CSV table of C-alpha atoms and ligand atoms in Angstrom, one decimal:
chain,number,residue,atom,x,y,z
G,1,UNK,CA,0.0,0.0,0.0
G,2,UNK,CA,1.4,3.4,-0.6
G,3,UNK,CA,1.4,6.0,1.8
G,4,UNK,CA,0.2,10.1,1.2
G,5,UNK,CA,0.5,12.1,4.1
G,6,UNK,CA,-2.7,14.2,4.5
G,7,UNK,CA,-1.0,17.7,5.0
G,8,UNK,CA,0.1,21.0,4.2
G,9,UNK,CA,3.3,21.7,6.4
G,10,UNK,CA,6.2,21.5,5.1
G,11,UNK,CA,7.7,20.0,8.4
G,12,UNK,CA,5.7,17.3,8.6
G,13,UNK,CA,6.3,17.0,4.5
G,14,UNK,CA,9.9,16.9,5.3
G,15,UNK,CA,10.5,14.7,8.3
G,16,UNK,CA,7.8,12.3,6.3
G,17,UNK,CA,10.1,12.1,3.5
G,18,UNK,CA,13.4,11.7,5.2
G,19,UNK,CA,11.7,8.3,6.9
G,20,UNK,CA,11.2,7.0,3.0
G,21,UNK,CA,7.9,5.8,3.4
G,22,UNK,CA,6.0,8.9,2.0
G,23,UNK,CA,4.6,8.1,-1.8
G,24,UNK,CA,3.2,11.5,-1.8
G,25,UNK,CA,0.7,14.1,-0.4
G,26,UNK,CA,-2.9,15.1,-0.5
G,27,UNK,CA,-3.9,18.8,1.0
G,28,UNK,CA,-7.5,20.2,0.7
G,29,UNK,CA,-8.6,23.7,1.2
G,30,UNK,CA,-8.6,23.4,5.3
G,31,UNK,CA,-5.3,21.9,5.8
G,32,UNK,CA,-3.4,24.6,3.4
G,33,UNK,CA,-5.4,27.1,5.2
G,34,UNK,CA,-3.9,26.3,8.4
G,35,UNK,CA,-0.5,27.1,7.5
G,36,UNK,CA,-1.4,31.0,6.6
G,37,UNK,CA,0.6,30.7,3.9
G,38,UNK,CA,-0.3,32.2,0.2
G,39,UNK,CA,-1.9,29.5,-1.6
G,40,UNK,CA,0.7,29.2,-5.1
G,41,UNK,CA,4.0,29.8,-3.0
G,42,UNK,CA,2.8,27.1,-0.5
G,43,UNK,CA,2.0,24.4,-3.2
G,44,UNK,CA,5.1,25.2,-4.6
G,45,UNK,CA,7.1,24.4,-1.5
G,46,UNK,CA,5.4,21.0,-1.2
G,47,UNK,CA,6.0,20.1,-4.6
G,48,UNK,CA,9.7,20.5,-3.9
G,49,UNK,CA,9.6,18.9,-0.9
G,50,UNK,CA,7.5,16.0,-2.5
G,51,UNK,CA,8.9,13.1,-4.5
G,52,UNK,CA,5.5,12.1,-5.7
G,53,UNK,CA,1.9,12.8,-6.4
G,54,UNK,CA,0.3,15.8,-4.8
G,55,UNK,CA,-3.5,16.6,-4.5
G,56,UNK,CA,-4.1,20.3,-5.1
G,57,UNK,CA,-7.7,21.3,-4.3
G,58,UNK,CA,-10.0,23.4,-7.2
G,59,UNK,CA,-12.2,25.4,-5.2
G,60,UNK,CA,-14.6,27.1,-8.0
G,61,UNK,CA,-17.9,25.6,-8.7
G,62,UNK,CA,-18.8,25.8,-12.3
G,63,UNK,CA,-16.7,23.1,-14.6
G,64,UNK,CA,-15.7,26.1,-16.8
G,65,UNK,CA,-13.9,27.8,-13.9
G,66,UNK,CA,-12.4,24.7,-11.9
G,67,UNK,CA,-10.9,23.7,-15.5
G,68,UNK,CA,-9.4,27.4,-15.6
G,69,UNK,CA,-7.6,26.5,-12.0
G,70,UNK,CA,-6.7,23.1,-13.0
G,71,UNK,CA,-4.5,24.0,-16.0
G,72,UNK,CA,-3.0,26.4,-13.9
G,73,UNK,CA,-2.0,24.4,-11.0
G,74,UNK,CA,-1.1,21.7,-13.5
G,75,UNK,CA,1.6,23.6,-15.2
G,76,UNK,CA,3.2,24.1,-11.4
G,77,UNK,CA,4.3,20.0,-12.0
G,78,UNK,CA,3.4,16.6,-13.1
G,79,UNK,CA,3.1,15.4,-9.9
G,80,UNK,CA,-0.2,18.3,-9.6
G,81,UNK,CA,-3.4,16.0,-9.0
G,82,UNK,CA,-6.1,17.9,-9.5
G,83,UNK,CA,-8.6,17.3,-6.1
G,84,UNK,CA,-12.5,17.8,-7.6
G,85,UNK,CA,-15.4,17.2,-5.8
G,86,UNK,CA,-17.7,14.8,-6.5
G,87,UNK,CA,-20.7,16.5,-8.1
G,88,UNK,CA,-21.9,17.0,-11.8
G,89,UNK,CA,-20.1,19.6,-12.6
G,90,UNK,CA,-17.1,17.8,-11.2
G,91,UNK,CA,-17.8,14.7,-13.6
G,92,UNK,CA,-17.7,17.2,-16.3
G,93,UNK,CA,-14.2,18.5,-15.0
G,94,UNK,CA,-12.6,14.8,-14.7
G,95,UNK,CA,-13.7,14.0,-18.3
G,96,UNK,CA,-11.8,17.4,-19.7
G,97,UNK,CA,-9.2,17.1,-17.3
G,98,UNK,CA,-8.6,13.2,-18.2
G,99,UNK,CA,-8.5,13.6,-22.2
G,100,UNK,CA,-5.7,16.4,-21.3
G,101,UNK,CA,-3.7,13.7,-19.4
G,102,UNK,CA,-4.4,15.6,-16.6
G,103,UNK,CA,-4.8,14.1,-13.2
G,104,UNK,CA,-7.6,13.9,-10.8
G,105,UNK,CA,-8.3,13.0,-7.5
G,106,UNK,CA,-12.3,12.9,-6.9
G,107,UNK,CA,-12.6,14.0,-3.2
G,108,UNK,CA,-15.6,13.9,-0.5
G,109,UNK,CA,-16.5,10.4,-1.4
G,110,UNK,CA,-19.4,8.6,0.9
G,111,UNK,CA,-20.8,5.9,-1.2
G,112,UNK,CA,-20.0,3.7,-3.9
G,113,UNK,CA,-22.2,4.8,-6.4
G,114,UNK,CA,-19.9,8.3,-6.1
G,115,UNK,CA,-16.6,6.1,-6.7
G,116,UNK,CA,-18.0,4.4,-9.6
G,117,UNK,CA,-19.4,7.3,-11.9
G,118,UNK,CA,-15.6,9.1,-10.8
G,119,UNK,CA,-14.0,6.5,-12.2
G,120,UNK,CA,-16.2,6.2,-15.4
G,121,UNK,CA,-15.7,10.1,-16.0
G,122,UNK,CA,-12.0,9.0,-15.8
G,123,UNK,CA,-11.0,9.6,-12.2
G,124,UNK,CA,-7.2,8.4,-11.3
G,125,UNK,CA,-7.8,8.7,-8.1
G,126,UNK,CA,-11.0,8.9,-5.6
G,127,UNK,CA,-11.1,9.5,-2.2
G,128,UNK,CA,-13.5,7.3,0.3
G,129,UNK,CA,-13.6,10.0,3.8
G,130,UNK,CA,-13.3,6.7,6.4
G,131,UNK,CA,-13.2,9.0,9.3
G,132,UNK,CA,-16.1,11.4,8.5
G,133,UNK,CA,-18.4,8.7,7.7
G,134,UNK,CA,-17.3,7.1,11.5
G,135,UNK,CA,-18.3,10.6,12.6
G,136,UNK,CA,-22.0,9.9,12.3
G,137,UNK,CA,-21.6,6.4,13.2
G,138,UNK,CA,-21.6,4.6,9.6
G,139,UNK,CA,-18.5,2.3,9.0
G,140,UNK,CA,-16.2,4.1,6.9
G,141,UNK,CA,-13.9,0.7,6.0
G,142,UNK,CA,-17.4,-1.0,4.8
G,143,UNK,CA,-17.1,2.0,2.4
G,144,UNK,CA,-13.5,0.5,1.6
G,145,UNK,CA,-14.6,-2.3,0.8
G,146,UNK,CA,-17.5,-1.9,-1.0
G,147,UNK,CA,-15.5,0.1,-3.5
G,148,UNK,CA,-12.6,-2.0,-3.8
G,149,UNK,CA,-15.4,-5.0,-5.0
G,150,UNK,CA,-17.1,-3.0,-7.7
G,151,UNK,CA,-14.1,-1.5,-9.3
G,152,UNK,CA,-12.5,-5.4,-8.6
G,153,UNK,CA,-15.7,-6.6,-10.7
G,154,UNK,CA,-15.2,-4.5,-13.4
G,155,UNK,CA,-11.2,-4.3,-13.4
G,156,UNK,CA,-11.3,-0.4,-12.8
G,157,UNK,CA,-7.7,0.8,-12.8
G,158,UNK,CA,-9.1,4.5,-10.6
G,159,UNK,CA,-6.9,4.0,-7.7
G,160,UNK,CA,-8.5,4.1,-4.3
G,161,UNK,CA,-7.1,6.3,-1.5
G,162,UNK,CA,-8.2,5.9,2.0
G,163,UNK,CA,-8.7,9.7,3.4
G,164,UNK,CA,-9.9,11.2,6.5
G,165,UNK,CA,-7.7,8.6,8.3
G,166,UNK,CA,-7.8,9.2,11.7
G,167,UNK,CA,-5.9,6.1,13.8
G,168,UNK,CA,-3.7,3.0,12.7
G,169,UNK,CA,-6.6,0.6,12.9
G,170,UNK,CA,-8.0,2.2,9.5
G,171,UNK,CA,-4.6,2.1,8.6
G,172,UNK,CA,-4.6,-1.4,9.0
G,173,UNK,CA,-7.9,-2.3,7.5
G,174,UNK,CA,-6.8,-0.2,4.6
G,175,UNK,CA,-3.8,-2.9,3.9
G,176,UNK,CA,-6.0,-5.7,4.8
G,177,UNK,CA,-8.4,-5.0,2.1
G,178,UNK,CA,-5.6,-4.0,-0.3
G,179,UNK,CA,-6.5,-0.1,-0.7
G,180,UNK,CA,-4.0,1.3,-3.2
G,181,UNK,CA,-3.3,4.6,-0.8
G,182,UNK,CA,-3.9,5.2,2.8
G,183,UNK,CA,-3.7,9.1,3.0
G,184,UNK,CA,-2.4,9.5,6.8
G,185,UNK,CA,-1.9,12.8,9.1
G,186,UNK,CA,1.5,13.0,10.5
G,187,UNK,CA,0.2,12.1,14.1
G,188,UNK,CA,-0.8,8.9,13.1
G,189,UNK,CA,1.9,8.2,11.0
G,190,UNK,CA,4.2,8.0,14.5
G,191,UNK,CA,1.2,5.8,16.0
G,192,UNK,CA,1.7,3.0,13.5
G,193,UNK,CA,5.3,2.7,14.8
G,194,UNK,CA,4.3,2.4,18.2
G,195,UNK,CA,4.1,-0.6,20.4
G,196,UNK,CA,5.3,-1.0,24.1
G,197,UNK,CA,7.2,-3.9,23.7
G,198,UNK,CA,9.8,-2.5,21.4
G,199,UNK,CA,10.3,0.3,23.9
G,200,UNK,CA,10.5,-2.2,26.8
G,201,UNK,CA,12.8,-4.3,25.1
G,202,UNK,CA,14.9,-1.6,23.8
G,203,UNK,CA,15.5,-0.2,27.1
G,204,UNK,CA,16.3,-3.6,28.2
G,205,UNK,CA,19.1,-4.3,25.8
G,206,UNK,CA,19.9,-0.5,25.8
G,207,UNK,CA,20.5,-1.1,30.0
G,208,UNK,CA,22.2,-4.7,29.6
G,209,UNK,CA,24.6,-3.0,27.1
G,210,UNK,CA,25.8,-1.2,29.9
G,211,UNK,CA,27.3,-4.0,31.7
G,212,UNK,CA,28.9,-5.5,28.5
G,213,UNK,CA,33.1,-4.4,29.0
G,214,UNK,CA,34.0,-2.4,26.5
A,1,E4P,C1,-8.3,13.8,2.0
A,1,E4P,O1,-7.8,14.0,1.0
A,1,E4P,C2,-8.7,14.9,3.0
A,1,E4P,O2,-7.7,15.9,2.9
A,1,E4P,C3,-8.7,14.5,4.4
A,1,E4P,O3,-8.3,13.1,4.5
A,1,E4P,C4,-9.9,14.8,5.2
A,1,E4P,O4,-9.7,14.4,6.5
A,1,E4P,P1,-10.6,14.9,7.7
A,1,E4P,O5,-11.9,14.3,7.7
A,1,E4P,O6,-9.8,14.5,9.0
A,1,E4P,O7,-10.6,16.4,7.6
């Protein structure tokens, strides 16, 4: 499974990539608005920081105009994926944007139905929101997995990335039902290295080294 990390700062970006695990990065309007940064310099640092795909958000709401902001971003890099919601004017946007070889990540994704027509406008990515769905007491992985079934039954090659990922355990299910992507935050990244018995037994061996003559 490859690994996004779900943010906008370039820390996080950073120490992610230095641990060579991070296939790339997904940001949506929220996250870049946290860093109170201006919008093209920011993207621009990430894309330098980033050895991979990166999901840059359209925020207009007719096709017309969200097709104007998608060749824009796009000539920032190749790795721009253009993030579009998942609505009919968004359809219409994937379709343009997928006969220019453009890339597109079809975001706020809550049922199947949504993942399916994405993927027949031409989506190459779409993004299931696990945690959100939690939220209001659905199952978010069921969403997983119903997805990963119909584009299985029809050998859809739309990638699926796991988003709104809020703790290793839908990490985890992500792998087990073999989700292309798991976009993470940073804090759960550390979480998934966690576990008490590799910090019991390192102290262990770090205290027995101690009596070892040197
Ligand atoms: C995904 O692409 C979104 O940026 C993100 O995962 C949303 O997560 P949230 O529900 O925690 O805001």
């Amino acid at each position: 499974m490859k690994i996004f990390l779900d943010t906008a700062n370039i820390d996080e970006l950073k120490k992610g990539v230095a641990y060579g695990i991070i296939d790339g990065a997904t940001t949506n309007p929220s996250l870049i608005a946290k860093e109170n940064k201006g919008f093209i310099p920011l993207v621009k640092e990430i894309l330098d920081v980033v050895p991979g795909p990166v999901s840059v958000e359209v925020t207009a709401t007719s096709a017309e105009e969200m097709i104007a902001e998608a060749k824009k971003y796009a000539e920032l890099s190749e790795n721009v994926v253009i993030k579009v919601p998942i609505n009919l004017e968004g359809l219409k946007v994937v379709k343009t944007l997928s006969e220019s070889n453009i890339k597109t990540n079809v975001t706020l994704i809550f049922s199947s139905s949504q993942a399916l027509l994405a993927a027949k406008a031409g989506a190459t990515y779409v993004s299931p929101f696990v945690g959100r769905i939690d939220d209001i007491s659905g199952s978010g992985m069921e969403l997983i997995e119903e997805i990963a079934q119909v584009f299985d039954n029809y050998s859809i090659e739309t990638e699926i990335i796991v988003a709104s990922v809020r703790h290793p355990q839908h990490f985890v299910q992500s792998a087990l039902i073999g989700a292309d992507i798991a976009t993470i935050p940073f804090s759960t990244l550390t979480k998934l290295l966690k576990h008490p018995l590799t910090d019991i037994g390192m102290e262990k061996f770090l205290k027995d080294w101690e009596k070892v003559k040197k």
